[in-house]
Coordinates of C-alpha atoms and ligand atoms in Angstrom, one line a residue:
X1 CA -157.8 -13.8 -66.1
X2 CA -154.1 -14.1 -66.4
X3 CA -152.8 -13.7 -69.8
X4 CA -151.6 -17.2 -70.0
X5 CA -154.8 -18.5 -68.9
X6 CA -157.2 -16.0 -70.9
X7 CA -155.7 -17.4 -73.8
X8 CA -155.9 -21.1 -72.9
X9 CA -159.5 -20.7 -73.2
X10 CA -159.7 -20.1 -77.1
X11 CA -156.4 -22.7 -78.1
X12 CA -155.8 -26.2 -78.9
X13 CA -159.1 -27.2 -76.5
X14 CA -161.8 -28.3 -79.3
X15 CA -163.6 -24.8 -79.9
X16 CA -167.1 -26.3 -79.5
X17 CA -166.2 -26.8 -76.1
X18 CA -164.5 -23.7 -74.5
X19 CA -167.7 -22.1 -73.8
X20 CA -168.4 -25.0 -71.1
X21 CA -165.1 -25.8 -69.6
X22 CA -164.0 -25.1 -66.6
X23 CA -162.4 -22.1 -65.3
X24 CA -160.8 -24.0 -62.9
X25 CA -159.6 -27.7 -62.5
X26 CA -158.3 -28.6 -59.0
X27 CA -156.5 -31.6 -57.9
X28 CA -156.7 -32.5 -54.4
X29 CA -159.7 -31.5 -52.2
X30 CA -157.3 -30.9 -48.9
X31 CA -157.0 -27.4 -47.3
X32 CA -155.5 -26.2 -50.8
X33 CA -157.9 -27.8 -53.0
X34 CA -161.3 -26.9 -51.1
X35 CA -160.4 -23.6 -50.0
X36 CA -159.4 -22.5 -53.9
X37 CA -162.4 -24.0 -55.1
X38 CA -165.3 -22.7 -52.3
X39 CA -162.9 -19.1 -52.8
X40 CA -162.9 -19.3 -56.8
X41 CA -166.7 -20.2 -56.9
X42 CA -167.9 -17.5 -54.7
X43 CA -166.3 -15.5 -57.3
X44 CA -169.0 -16.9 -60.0
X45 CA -165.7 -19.4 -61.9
X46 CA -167.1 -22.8 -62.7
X47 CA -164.7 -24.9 -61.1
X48 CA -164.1 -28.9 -61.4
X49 CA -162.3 -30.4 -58.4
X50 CA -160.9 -33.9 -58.1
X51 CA -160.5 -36.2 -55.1
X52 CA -158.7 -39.5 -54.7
X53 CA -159.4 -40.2 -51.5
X54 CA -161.2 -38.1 -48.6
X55 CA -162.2 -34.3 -49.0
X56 CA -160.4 -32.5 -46.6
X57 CA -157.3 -33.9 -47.3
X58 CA -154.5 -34.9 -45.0
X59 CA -155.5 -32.4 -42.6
X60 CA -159.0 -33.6 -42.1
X61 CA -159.0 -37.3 -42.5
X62 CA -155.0 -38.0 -40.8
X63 CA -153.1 -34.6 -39.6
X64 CA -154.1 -31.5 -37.9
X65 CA -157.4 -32.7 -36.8
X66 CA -156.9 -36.2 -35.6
X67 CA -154.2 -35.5 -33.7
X68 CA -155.3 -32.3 -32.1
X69 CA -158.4 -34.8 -31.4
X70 CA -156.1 -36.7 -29.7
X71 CA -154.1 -33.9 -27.6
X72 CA -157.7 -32.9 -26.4
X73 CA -158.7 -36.2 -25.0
X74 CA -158.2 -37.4 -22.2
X75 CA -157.0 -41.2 -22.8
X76 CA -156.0 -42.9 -26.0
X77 CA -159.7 -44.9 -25.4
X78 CA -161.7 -41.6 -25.8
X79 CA -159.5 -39.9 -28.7
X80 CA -160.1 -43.0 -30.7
X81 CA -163.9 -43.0 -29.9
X82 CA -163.6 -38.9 -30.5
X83 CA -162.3 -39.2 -34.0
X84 CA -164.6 -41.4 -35.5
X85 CA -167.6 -38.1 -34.5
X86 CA -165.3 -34.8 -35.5
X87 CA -163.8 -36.4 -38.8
X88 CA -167.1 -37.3 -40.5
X89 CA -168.5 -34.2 -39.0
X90 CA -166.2 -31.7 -40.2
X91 CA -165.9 -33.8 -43.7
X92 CA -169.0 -33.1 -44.3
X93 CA -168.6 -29.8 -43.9
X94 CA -166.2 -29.7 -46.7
X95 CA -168.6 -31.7 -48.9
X96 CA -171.4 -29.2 -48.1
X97 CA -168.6 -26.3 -49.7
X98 CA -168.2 -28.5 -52.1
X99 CA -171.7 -28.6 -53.2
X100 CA -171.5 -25.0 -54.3
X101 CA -173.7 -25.0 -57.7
X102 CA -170.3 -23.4 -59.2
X103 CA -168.3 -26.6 -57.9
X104 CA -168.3 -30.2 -59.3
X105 CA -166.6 -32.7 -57.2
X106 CA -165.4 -36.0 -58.8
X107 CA -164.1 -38.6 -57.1
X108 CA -161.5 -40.3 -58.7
X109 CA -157.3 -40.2 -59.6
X110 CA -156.4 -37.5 -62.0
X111 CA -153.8 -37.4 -64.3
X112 CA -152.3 -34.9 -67.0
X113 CA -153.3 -35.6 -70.6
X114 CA -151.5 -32.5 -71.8
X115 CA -151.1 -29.1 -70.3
X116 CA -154.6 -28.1 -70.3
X117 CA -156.4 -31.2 -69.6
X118 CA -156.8 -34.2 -67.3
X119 CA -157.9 -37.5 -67.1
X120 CA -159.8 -39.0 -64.4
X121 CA -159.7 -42.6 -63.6
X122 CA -163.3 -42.5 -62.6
X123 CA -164.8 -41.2 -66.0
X124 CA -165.3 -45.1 -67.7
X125 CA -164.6 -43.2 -71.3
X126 CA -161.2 -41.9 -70.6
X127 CA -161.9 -38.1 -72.1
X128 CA -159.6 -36.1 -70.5
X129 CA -161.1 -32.6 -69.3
X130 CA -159.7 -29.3 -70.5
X131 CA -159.6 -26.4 -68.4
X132 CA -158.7 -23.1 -68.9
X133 CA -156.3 -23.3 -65.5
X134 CA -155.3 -26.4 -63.7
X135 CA -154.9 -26.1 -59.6
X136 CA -152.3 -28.6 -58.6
X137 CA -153.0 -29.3 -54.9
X138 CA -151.6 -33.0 -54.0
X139 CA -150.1 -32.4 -50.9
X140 CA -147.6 -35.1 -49.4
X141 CA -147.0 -38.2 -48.0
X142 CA -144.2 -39.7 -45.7
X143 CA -140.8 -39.6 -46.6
X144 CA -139.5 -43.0 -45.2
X145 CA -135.8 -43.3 -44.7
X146 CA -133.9 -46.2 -46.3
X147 CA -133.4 -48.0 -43.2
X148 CA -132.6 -51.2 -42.2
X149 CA -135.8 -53.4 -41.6
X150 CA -138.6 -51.0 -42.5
X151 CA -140.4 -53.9 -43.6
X152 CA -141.0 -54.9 -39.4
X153 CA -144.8 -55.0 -39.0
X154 CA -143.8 -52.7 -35.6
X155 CA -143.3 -49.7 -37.8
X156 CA -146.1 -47.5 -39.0
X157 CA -146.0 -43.8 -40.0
X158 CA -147.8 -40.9 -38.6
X159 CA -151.6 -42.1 -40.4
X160 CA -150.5 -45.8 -38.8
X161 CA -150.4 -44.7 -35.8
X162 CA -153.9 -42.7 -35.8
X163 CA -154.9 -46.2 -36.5
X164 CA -153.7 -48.7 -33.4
X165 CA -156.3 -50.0 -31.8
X166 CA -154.3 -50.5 -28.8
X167 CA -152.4 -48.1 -26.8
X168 CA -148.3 -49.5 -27.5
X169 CA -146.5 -50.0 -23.8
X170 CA -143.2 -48.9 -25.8
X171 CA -143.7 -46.2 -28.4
X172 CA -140.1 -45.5 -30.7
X173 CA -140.5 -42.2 -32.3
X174 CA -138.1 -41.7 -34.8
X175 CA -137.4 -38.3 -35.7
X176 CA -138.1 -35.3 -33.6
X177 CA -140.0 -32.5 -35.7
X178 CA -143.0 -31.5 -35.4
X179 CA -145.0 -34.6 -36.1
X180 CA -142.6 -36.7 -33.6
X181 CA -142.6 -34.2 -31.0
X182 CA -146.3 -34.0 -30.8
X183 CA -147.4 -37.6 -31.0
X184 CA -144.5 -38.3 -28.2
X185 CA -146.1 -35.2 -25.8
X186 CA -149.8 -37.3 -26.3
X187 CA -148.5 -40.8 -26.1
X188 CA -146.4 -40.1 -22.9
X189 CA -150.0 -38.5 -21.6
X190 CA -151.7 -41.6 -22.9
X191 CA -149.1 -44.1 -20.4
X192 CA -147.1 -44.9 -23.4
X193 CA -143.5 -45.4 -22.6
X194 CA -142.1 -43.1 -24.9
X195 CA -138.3 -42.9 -26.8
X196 CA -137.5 -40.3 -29.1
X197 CA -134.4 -41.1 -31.3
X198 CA -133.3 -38.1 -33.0
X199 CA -130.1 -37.7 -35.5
X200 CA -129.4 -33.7 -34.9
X201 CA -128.5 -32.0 -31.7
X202 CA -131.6 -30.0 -31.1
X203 CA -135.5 -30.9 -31.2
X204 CA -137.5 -29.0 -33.8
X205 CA -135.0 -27.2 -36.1
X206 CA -137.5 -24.4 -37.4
X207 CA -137.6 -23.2 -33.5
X208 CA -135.5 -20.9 -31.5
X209 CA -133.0 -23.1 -30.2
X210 CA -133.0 -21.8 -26.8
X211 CA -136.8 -22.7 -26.6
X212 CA -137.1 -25.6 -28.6
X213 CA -134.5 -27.3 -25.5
X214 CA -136.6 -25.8 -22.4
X215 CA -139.7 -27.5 -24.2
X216 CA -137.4 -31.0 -24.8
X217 CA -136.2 -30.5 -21.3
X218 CA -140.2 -30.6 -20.1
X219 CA -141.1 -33.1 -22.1
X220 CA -138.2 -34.9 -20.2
X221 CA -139.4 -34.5 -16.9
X222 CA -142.7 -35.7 -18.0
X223 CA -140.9 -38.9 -18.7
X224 CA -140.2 -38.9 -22.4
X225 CA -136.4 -40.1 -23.0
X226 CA -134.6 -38.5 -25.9
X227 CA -131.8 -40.1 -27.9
X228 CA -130.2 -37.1 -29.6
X229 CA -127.8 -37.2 -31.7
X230 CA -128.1 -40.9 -32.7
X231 CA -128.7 -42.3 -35.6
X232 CA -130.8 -45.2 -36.3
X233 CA -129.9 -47.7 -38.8
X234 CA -131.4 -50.9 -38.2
X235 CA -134.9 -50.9 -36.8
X236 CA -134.2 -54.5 -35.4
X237 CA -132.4 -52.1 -33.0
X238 CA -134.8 -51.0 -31.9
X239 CA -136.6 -51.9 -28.3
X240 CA -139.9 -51.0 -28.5
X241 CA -143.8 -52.4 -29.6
X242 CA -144.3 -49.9 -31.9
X243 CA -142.0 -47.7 -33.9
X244 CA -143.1 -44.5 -35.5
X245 CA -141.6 -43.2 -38.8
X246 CA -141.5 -39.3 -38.0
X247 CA -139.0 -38.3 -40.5
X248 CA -140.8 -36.3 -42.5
X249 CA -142.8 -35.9 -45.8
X250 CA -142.5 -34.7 -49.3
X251 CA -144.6 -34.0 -51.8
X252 CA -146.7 -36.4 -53.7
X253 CA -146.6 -36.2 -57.8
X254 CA -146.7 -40.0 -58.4
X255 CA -149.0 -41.1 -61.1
X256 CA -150.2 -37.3 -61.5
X257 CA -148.2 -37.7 -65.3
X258 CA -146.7 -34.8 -65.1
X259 CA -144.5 -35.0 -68.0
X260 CA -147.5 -34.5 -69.7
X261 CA -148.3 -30.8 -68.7
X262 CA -144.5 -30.4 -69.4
X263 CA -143.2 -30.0 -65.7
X264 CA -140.0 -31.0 -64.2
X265 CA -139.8 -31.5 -60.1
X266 CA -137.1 -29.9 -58.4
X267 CA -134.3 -31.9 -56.6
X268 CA -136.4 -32.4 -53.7
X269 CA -139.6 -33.7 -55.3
X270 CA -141.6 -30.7 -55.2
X271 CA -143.3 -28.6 -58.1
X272 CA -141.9 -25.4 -58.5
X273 CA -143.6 -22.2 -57.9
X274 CA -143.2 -18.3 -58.3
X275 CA -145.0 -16.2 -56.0
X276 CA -148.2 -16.5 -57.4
X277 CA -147.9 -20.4 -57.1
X278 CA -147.8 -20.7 -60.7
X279 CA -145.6 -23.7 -62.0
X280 CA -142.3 -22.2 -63.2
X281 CA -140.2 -25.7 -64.6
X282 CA -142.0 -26.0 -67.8
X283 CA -140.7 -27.5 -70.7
X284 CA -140.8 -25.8 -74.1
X285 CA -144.4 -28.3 -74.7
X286 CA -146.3 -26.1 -72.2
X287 CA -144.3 -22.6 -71.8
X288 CA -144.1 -21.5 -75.4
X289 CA -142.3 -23.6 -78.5
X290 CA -145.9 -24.3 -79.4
X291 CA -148.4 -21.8 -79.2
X292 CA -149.1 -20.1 -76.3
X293 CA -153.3 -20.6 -76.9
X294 CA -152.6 -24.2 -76.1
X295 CA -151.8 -23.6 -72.4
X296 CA -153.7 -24.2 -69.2
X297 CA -152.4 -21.9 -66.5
X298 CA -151.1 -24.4 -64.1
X299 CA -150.6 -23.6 -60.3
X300 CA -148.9 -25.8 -57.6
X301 CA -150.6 -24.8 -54.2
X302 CA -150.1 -26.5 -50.8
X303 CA -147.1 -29.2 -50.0
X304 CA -146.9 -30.3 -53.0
X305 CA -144.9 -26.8 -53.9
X306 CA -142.8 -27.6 -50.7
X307 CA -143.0 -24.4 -49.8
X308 CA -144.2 -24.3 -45.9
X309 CA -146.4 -27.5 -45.1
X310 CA -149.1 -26.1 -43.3
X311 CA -152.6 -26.5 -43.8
X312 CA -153.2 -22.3 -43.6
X313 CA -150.4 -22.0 -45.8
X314 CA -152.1 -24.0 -48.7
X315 CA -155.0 -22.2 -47.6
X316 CA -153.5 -18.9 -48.1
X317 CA -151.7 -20.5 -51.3
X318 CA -155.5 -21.1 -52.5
X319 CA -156.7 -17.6 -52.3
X320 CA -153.2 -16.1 -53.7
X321 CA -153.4 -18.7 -57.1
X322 CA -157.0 -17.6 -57.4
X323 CA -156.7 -14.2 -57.2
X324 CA -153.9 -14.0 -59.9
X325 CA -156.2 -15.9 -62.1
X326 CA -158.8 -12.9 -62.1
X327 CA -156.1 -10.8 -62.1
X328 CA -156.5 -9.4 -58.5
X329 CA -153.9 -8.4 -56.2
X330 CA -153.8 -8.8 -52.9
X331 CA -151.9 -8.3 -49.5
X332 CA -151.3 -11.8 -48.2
X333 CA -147.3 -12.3 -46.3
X334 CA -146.5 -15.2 -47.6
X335 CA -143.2 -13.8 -45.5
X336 CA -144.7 -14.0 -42.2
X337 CA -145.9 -17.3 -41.6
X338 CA -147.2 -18.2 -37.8
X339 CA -146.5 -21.9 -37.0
X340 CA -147.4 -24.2 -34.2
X341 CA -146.8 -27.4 -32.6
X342 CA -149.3 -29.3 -30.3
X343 CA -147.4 -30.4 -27.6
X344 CA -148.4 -30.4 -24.2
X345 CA -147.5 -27.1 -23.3
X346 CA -147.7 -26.2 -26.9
X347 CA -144.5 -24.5 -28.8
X348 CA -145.1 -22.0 -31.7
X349 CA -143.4 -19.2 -34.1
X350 CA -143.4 -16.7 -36.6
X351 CA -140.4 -15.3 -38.1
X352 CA -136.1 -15.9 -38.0
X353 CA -135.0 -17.4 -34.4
X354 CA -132.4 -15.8 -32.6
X355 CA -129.6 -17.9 -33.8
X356 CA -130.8 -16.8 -38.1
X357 CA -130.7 -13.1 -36.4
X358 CA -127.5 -13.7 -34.8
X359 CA -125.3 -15.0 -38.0
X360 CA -127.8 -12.5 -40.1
X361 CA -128.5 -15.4 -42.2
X362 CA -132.2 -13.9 -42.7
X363 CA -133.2 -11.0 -44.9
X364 CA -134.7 -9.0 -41.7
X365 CA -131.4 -9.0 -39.9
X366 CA -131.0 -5.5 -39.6
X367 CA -127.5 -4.2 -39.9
X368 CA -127.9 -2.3 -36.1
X369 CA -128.4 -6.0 -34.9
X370 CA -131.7 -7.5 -33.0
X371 CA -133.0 -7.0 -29.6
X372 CA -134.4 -10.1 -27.6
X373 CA -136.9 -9.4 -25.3
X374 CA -138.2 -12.2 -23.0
X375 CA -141.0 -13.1 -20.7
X376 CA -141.5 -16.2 -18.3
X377 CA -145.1 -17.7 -18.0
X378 CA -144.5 -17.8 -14.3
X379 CA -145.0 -14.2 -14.1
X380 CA -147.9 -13.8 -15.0
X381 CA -151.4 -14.4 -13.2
X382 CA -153.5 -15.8 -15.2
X383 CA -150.9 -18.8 -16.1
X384 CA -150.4 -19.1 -12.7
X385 CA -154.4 -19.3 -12.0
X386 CA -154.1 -21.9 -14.7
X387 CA -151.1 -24.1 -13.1
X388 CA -149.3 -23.4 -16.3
X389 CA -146.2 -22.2 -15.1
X390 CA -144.0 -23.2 -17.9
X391 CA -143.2 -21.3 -20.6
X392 CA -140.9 -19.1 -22.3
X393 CA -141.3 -16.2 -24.8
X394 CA -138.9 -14.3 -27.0
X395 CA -139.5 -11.3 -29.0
X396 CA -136.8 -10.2 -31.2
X397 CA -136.9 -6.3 -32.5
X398 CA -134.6 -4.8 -35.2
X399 CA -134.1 -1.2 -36.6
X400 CA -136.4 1.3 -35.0
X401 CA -138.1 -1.0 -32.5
X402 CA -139.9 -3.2 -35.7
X403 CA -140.9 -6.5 -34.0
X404 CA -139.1 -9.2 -36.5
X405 CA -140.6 -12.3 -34.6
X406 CA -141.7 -13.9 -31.4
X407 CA -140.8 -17.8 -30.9
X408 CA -142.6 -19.4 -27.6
X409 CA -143.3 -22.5 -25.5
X410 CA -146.2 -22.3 -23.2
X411 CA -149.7 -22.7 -23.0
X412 CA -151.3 -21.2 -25.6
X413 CA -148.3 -19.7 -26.7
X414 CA -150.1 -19.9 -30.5
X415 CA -152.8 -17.7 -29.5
X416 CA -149.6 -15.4 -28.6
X417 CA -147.4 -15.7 -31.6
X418 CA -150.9 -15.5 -33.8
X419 CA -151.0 -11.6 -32.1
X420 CA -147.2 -11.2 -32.9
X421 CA -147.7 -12.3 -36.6
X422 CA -151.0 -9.8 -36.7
X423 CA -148.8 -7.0 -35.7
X424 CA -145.6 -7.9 -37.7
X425 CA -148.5 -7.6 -40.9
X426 CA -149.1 -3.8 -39.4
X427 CA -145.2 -3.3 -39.1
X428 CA -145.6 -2.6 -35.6
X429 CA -142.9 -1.4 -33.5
X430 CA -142.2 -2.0 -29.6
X431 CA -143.3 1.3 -28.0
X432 CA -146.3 0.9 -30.2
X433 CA -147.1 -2.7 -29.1
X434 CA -146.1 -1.5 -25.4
X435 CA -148.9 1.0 -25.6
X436 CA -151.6 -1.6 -26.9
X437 CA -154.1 -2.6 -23.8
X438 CA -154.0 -6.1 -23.1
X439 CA -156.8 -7.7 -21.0
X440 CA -156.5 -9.0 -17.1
X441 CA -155.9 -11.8 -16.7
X442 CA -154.7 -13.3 -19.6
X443 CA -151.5 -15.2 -20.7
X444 CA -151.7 -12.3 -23.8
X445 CA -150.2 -10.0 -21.4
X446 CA -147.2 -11.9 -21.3
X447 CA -146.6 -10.6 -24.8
X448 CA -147.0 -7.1 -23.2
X449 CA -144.9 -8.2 -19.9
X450 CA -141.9 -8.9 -22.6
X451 CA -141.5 -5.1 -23.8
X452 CA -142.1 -3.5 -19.8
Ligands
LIG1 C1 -149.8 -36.0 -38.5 C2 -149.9 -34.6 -39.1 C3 -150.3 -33.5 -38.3 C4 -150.4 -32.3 -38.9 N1 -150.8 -31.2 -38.1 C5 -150.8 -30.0 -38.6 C6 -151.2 -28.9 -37.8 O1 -151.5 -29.0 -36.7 N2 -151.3 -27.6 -38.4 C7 -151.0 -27.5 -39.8 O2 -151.1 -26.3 -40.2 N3 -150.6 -28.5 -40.5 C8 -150.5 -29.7 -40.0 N4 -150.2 -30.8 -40.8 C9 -149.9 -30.5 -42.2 C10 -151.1 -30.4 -43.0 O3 -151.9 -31.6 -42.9 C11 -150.8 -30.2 -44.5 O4 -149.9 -29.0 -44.6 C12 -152.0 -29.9 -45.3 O5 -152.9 -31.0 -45.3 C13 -151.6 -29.6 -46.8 O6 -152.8 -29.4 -47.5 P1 -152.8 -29.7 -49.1 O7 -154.1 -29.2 -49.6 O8 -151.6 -29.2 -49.7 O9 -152.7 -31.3 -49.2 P2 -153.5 -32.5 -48.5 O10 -154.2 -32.1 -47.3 O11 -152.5 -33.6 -48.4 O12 -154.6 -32.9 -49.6 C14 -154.2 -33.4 -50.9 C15 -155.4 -34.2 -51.4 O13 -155.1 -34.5 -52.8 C16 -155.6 -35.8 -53.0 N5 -154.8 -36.3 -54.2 C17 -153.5 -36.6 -54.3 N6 -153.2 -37.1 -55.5 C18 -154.3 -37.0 -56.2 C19 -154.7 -37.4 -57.5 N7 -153.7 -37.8 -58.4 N8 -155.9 -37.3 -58.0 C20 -156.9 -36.8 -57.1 N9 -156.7 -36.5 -55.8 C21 -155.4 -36.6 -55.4 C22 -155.3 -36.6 -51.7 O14 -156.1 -37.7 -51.6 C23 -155.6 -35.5 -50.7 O15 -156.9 -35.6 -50.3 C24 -150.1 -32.1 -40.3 C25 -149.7 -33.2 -41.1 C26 -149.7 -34.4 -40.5 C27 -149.3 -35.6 -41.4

């Protein structure tokens, strides 16, 4: 245990009752929530874990799954028929984690009582539950801009849109990030006529520029029109049957109480972490001006930190806040962080694009500069075999050959960038990487192609 935590346990909590609290209380059972409880419990902690809606979260029930149920089906028809079989499969392969005999799941709103204890809106007396360390695992919701006319019954957001019954003719995505980007590649699949309106020059601002155009430029010829550079203001503007809200999202603290447990958000709505996720804005009620002993430890893991918004981020996040509660180190790069998105062919990346590497605005800008090296899908066999000849790959290297990061659009360019973020974990250089054997023929040899 944490010292902060190991002390919880014997403070202002009733003493008749520490023996039999938790070790752990969780709020949220998404990809944050689960993971740190299934994690903690196989560890032998008795955990509590708290769910307001759906386990598994917003990735389960209305994200990751759902729509990369849709970008595998074949028409909108069979993706709606398609959801309603993998969602209530895979949730209930969350609730079987969940039954762990370590694990109780309640299902119900939490909310702080004081720092060490919650109150559940489903438990009819209204006692809060201490714990000696709280797991704050919320996630987020859409961030809806203050535009004109959002109250049009043609605009939905992202979980909305999962939940047409009909295919729209016209689809209006505004924004193009990662959620935009992918719902316009599988509506424009689907026979959707799709518009993407987009304030900023470039799609996808967290990709290298350079790809993130040749994949915009594809998605062109496939049909989808792009409005960069425009700004919407009134959605009455707007031509379309349905508009989609892609803007997106930020972390959901409403009605968690948390002036209770003595923390303040930061300026962007998030709860602020250190690098073992635990919450660092606490007032003097919860960090010190009374006792110490009357302290949970309290963790922020997932998007409710605002840290990355990834479901194996808050994954990751899980393990890390868990581990510093039994006081056990571990190796995770919190640095290195692969990303993807679903388009059709897919985009991903792990580390600074070339344009961070070029104005050294990133810590791994090495001082001797970057090298870029670059690879074409159309070059290699088995993309060919595959008519998937579009793609793109660039692999940057800094001092001593040390790959920095790879940023990609092609098929199955994650699988690609998922190798690159492996071997970025082993500080791997180029001549090592260009002496790796790659199988033939597979589109990983591209990866190796790029350093010939
Ligand atoms: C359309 C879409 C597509 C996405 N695709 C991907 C993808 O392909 N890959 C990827 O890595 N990420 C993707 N994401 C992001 C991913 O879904 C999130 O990063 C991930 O779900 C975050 O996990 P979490 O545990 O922090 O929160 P969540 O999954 O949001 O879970 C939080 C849980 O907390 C519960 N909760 C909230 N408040 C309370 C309360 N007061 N009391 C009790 N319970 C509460 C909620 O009901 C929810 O179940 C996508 C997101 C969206 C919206």
């Amino acid at each position: 245990m944490n010292n902060s935590s190991a002390s919880a346990a014997s403070g202002s909590v009733p003493a008749a009752s520490t023996a039999g609290i938790p070790d752990i209380l969780i709020i949220g059972a998404g990809p944050g929530g689960y993971r740190a409880a299934e994690y903690a419990a196989k560890q032998g902690l008795k955990v509590v874990i708290i769910e307001a809606g759906e386990v598994g979260g917003t990735c389960l029930n209305v994200g990751c799954i759902p729509t990369k149920t849709y970008v595998h089906s074949a028409s909108f028809a069979e993706a709606r028929e398609r959801m309603d079989t993998v969602i209530p499969q895979l949730r209930s392969g969350v609730e079987g984690i969940l039954s762990h005999p370590n694990i109780t799941l309640i299902r119900g709103k939490a909310s702080f009582a004081s720092p060490c204890s919650v109150c559940c809106d489903a438990i009819a007396t209204n006692e809060p539950i201490a714990a000696k360390n709280i797991i704050i695992a919320t996630g987020s919701e859409t961030k809806w801009l203050p535009l004109k006319g959002l109250d049009d019954s043609r605009v939905v957001d992202s979980t909305g849109l999962l939940q047409l019954d009909t295919l729209p003719k016209r689809l209006a995505i505004i924004g193009a990030g990662v959620i935009g980007m992918e719902f316009a590649s599988v509506f424009n699949r689907f026979g959707s006529e799709v518009t993407v309106i987009e304030y900023l020059k470039e799609c996808l601002p967290a990709l290298d520029s350079d790809i993130a155009k040749r994949l915009r430029k594809t998605l062109e010829k496939r049909g989808i029109t792009f409005k960069m550079k425009t700004a919407v203001e009134n959605i009455a503007d707007i031509d379309a049957d349905v508009v989609l809200m892609a803007t997106g999202r930020k972390p959901r603290t409403e009605g968690l109480n948390l002036e209770a447990a003595g923390i303040t958000l930061a300026p962007n709505g998030a709860i602020p972490v250190d690098e073992n996720f635990c919450v660092t804005s606490l007032s003097a009620a919860s960090s010190g001006s009374v006792p110490a002993a009357s302290t949970a430890g309290l963790y922020a893991i997932g998007d409710v930190n605002g840290r990355q918004m990834l479901a194996h981020a808050a994954e990751m996040q899980a393990v890390r806040a868990v581990n510093h509660i039994m006081g056990k180190k571990d190796g995770i790069r919190f640095d290195i962080m692969p990303a993807a998105i679903f388009t059709e062919p897919e985009a991903a990346c792990v580390g600074p694009t070339e344009d961070q590497l070029k104005n050294a605005t990133v810590p791994d800008a090495s001082p001797a500069g970057y090298t870029c090296h670059k690879a074409f899908w159309r070059a290699n066999g088995k993309a060919l075999a595959m008519n998937e000849t579009e793609g793109m790959l660039k692999l940057f290297s800094g001092d001593g050959g040390r790959i920095l990061g790879c940023h990609a659009y092609g098929a199955h360019s994650a699988d690609i960038v998922q190798e690159v973020s492996t071997l970025m974990c082993k500080h791997t250089t180029i001549d090592e990487l260009r002496d790796m054997v790659h199988i033939h023929p597979t589109l990983g040899e591209i990866l190796r192609g790029a350093v010939e």
